[in-house]
mmCIF file of N, CA and C in Angstrom:
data_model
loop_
_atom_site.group_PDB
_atom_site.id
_atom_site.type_symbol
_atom_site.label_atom_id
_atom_site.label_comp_id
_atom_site.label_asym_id
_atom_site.label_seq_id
_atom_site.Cartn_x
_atom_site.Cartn_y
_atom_site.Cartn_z
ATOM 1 N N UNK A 1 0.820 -1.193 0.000
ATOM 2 C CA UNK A 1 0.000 0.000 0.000
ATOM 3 C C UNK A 1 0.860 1.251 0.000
ATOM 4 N N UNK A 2 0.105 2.649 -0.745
ATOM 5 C CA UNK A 2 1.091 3.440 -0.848
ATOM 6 C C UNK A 2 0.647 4.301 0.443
ATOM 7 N N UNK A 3 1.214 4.754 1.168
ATOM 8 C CA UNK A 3 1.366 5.434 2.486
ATOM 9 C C UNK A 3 1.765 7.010 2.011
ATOM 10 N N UNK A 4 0.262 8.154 2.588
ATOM 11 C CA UNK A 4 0.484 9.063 2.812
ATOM 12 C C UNK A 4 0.941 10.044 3.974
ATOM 13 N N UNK A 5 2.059 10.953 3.738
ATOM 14 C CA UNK A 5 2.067 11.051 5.059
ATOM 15 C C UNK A 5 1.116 12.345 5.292
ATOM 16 N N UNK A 6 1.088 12.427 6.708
ATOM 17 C CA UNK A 6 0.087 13.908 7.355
ATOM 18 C C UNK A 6 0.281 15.227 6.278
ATOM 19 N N UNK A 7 1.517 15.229 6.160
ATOM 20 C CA UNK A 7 1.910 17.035 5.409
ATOM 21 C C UNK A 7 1.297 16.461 4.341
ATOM 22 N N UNK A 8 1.332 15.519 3.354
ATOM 23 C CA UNK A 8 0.809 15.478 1.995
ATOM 24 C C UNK A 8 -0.769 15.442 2.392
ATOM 25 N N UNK A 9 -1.097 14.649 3.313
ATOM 26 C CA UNK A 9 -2.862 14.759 3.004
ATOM 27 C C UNK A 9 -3.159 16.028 3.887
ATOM 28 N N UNK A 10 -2.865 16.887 3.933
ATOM 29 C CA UNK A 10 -3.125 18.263 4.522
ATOM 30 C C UNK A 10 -3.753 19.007 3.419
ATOM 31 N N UNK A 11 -2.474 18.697 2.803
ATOM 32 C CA UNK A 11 -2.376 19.684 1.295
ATOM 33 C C UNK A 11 -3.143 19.338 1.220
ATOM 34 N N UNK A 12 -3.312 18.170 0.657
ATOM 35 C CA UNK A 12 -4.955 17.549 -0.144
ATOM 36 C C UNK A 12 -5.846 18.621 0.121
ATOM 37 N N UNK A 13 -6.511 18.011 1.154
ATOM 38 C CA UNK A 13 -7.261 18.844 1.972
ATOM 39 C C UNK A 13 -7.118 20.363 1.696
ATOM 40 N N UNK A 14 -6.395 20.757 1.808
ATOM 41 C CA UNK A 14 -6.226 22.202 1.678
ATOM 42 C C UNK A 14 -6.761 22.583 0.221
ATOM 43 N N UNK A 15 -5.768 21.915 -0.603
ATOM 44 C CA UNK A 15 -6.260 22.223 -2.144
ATOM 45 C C UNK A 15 -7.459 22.081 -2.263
ATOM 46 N N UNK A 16 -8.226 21.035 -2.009
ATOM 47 C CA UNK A 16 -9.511 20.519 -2.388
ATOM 48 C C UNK A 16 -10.843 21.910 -1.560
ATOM 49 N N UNK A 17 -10.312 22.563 -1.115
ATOM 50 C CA UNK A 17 -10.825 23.403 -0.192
ATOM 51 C C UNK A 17 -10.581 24.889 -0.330
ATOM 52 N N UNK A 18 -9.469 25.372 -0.607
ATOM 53 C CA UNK A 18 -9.034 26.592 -0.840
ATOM 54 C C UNK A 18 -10.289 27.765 -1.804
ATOM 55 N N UNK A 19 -10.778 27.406 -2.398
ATOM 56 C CA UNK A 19 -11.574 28.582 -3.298
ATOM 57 C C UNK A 19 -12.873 28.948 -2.337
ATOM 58 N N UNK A 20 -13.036 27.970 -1.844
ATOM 59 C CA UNK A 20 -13.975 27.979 -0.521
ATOM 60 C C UNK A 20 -13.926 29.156 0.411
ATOM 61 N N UNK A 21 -12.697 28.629 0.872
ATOM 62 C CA UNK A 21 -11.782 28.976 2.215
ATOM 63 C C UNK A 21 -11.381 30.787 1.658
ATOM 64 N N UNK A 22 -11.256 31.301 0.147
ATOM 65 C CA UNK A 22 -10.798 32.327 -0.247
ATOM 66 C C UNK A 22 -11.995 33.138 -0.341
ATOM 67 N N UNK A 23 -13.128 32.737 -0.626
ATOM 68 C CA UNK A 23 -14.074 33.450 -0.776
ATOM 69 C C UNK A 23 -14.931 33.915 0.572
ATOM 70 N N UNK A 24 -14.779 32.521 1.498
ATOM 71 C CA UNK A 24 -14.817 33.108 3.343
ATOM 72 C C UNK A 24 -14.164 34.083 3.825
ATOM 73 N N UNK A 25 -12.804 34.060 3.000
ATOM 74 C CA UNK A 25 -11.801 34.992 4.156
ATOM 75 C C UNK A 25 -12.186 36.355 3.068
ATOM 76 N N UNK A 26 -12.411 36.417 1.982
ATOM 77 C CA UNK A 26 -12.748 37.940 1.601
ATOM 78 C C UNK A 26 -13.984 38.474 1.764
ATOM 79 N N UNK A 27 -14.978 37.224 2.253
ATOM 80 C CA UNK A 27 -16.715 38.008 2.859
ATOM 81 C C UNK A 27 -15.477 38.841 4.333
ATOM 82 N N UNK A 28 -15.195 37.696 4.890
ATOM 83 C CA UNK A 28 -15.033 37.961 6.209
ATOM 84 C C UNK A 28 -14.149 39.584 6.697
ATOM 85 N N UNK A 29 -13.028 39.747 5.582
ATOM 86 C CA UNK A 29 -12.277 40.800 5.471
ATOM 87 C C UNK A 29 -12.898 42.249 5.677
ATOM 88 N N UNK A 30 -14.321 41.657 4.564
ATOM 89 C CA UNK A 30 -15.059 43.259 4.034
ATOM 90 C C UNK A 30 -15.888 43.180 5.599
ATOM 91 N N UNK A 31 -16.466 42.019 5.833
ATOM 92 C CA UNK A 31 -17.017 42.771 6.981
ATOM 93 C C UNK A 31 -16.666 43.226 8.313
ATOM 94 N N UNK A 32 -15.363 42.709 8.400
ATOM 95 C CA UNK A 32 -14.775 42.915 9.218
ATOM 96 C C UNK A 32 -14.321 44.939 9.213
ATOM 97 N N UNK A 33 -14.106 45.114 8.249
ATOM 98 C CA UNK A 33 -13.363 46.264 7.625
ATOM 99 C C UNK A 33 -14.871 47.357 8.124
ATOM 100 N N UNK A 34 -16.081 47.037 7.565
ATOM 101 C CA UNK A 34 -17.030 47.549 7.482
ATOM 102 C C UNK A 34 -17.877 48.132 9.511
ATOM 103 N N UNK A 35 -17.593 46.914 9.745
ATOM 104 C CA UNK A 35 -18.255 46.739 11.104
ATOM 105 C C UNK A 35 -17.247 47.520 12.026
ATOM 106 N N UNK A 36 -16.043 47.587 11.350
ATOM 107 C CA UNK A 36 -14.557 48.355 12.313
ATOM 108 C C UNK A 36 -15.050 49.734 12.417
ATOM 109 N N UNK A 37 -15.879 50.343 10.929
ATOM 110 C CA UNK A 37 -16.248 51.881 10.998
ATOM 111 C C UNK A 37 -16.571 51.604 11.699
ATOM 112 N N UNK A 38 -17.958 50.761 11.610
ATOM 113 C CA UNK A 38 -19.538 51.648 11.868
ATOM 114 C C UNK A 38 -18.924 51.629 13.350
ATOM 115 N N UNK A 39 -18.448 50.899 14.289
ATOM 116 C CA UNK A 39 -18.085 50.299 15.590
ATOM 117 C C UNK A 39 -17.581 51.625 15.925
ATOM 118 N N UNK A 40 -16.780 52.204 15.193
ATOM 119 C CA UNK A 40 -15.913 53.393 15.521
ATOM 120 C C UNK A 40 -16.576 54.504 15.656
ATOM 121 N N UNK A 41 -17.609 54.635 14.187
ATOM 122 C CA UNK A 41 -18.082 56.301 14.381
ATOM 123 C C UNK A 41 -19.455 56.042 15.328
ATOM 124 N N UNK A 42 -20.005 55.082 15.921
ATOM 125 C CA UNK A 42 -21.038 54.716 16.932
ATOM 126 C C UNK A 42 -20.069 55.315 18.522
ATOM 127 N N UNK A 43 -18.629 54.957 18.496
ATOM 128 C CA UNK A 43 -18.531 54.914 19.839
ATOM 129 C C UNK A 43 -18.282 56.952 19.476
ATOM 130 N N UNK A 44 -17.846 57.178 18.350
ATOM 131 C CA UNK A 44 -17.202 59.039 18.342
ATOM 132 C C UNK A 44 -19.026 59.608 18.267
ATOM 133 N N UNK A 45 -19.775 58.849 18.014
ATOM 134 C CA UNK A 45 -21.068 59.632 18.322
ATOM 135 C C UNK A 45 -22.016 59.942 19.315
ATOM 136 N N UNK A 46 -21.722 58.744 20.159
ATOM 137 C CA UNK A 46 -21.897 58.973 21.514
ATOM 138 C C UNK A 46 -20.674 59.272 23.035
ATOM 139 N N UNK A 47 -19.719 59.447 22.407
ATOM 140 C CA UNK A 47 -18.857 60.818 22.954
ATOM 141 C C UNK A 47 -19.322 62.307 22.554
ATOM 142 N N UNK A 48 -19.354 62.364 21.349
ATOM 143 C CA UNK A 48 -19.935 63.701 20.947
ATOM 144 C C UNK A 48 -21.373 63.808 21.753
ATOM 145 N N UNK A 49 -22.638 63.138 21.799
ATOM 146 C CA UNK A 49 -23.587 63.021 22.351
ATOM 147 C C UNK A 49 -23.285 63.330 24.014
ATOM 148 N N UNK A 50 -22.382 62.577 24.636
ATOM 149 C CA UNK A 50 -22.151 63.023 25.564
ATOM 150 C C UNK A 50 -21.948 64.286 25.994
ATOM 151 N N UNK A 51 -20.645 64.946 25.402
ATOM 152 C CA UNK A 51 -20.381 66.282 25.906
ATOM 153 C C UNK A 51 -21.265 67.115 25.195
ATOM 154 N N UNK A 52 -22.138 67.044 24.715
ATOM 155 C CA UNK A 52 -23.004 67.495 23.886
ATOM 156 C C UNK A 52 -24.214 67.937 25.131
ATOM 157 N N UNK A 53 -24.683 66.823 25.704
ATOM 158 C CA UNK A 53 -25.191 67.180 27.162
ATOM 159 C C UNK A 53 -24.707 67.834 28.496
ATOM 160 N N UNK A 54 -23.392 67.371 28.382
ATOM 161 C CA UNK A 54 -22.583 68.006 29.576
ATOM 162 C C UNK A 54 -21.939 69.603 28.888
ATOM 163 N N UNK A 55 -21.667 69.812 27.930
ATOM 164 C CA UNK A 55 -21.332 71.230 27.689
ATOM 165 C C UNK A 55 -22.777 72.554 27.687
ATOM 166 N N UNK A 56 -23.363 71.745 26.564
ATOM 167 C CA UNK A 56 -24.084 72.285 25.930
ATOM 168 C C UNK A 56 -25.820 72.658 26.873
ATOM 169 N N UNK A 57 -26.326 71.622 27.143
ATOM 170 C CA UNK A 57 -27.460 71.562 27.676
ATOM 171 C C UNK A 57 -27.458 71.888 29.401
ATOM 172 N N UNK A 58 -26.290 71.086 29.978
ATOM 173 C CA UNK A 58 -26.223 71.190 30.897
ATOM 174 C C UNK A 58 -27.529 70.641 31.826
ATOM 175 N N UNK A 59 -26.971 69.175 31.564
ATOM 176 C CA UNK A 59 -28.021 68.392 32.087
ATOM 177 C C UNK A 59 -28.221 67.382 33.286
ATOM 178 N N UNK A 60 -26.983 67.407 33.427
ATOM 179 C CA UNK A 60 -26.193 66.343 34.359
ATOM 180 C C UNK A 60 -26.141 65.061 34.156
ATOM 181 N N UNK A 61 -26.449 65.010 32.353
ATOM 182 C CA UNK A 61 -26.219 63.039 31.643
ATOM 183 C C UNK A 61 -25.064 62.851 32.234
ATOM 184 N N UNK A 62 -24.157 63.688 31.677
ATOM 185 C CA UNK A 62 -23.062 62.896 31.714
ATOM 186 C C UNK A 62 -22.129 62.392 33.702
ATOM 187 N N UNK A 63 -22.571 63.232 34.382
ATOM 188 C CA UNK A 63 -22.517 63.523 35.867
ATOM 189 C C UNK A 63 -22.960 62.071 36.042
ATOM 190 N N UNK A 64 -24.335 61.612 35.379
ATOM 191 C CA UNK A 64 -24.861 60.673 35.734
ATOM 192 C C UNK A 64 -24.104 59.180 35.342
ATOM 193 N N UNK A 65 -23.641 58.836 33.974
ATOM 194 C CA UNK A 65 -23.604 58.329 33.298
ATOM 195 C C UNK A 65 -21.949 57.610 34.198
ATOM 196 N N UNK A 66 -21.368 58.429 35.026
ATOM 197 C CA UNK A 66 -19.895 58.490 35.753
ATOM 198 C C UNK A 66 -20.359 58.029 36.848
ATOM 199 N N UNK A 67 -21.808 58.321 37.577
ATOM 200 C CA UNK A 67 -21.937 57.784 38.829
ATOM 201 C C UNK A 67 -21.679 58.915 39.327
ATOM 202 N N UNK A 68 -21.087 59.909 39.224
ATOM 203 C CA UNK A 68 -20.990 61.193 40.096
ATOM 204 C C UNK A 68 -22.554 62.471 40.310
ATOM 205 N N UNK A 69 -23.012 61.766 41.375
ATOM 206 C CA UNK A 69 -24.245 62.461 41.386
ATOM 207 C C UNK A 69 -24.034 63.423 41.922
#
């Protein structure tokens, strides 16, 4: 019998799999990329929102929001 070893049936595996595996990792890239904004300008909008109350309105959100009553 011909005997494969582990590293060759990996490959296999790998090859037999790869276009798969390429088209996962470039959904995964974009959404990753995408969800990094939105994640970002969500947290700079409720900073802005914040001092937005504490400068502006003068409301005591943000007093609150610290626990400093």
């Amino acid at each position: 019998l011909h005997r494969v070893d582990r590293r060759q049936r990996q490959m296999c595996i790998r090859d037999s799999v790869s276009p798969f595996n390429e088209a996962i990792a470039g959904v995964a890239h974009e959404t990753d990329e995408i969800l990094g904004i939105v994640f970002i300008l969500a947290i700079t909008l409720h900073i802005a929102g914040a001092l937005k109350h504490h400068l502006m309105d003068k409301d005591g959100t943000l007093r609150r929001m610290l626990g400093k009553n």
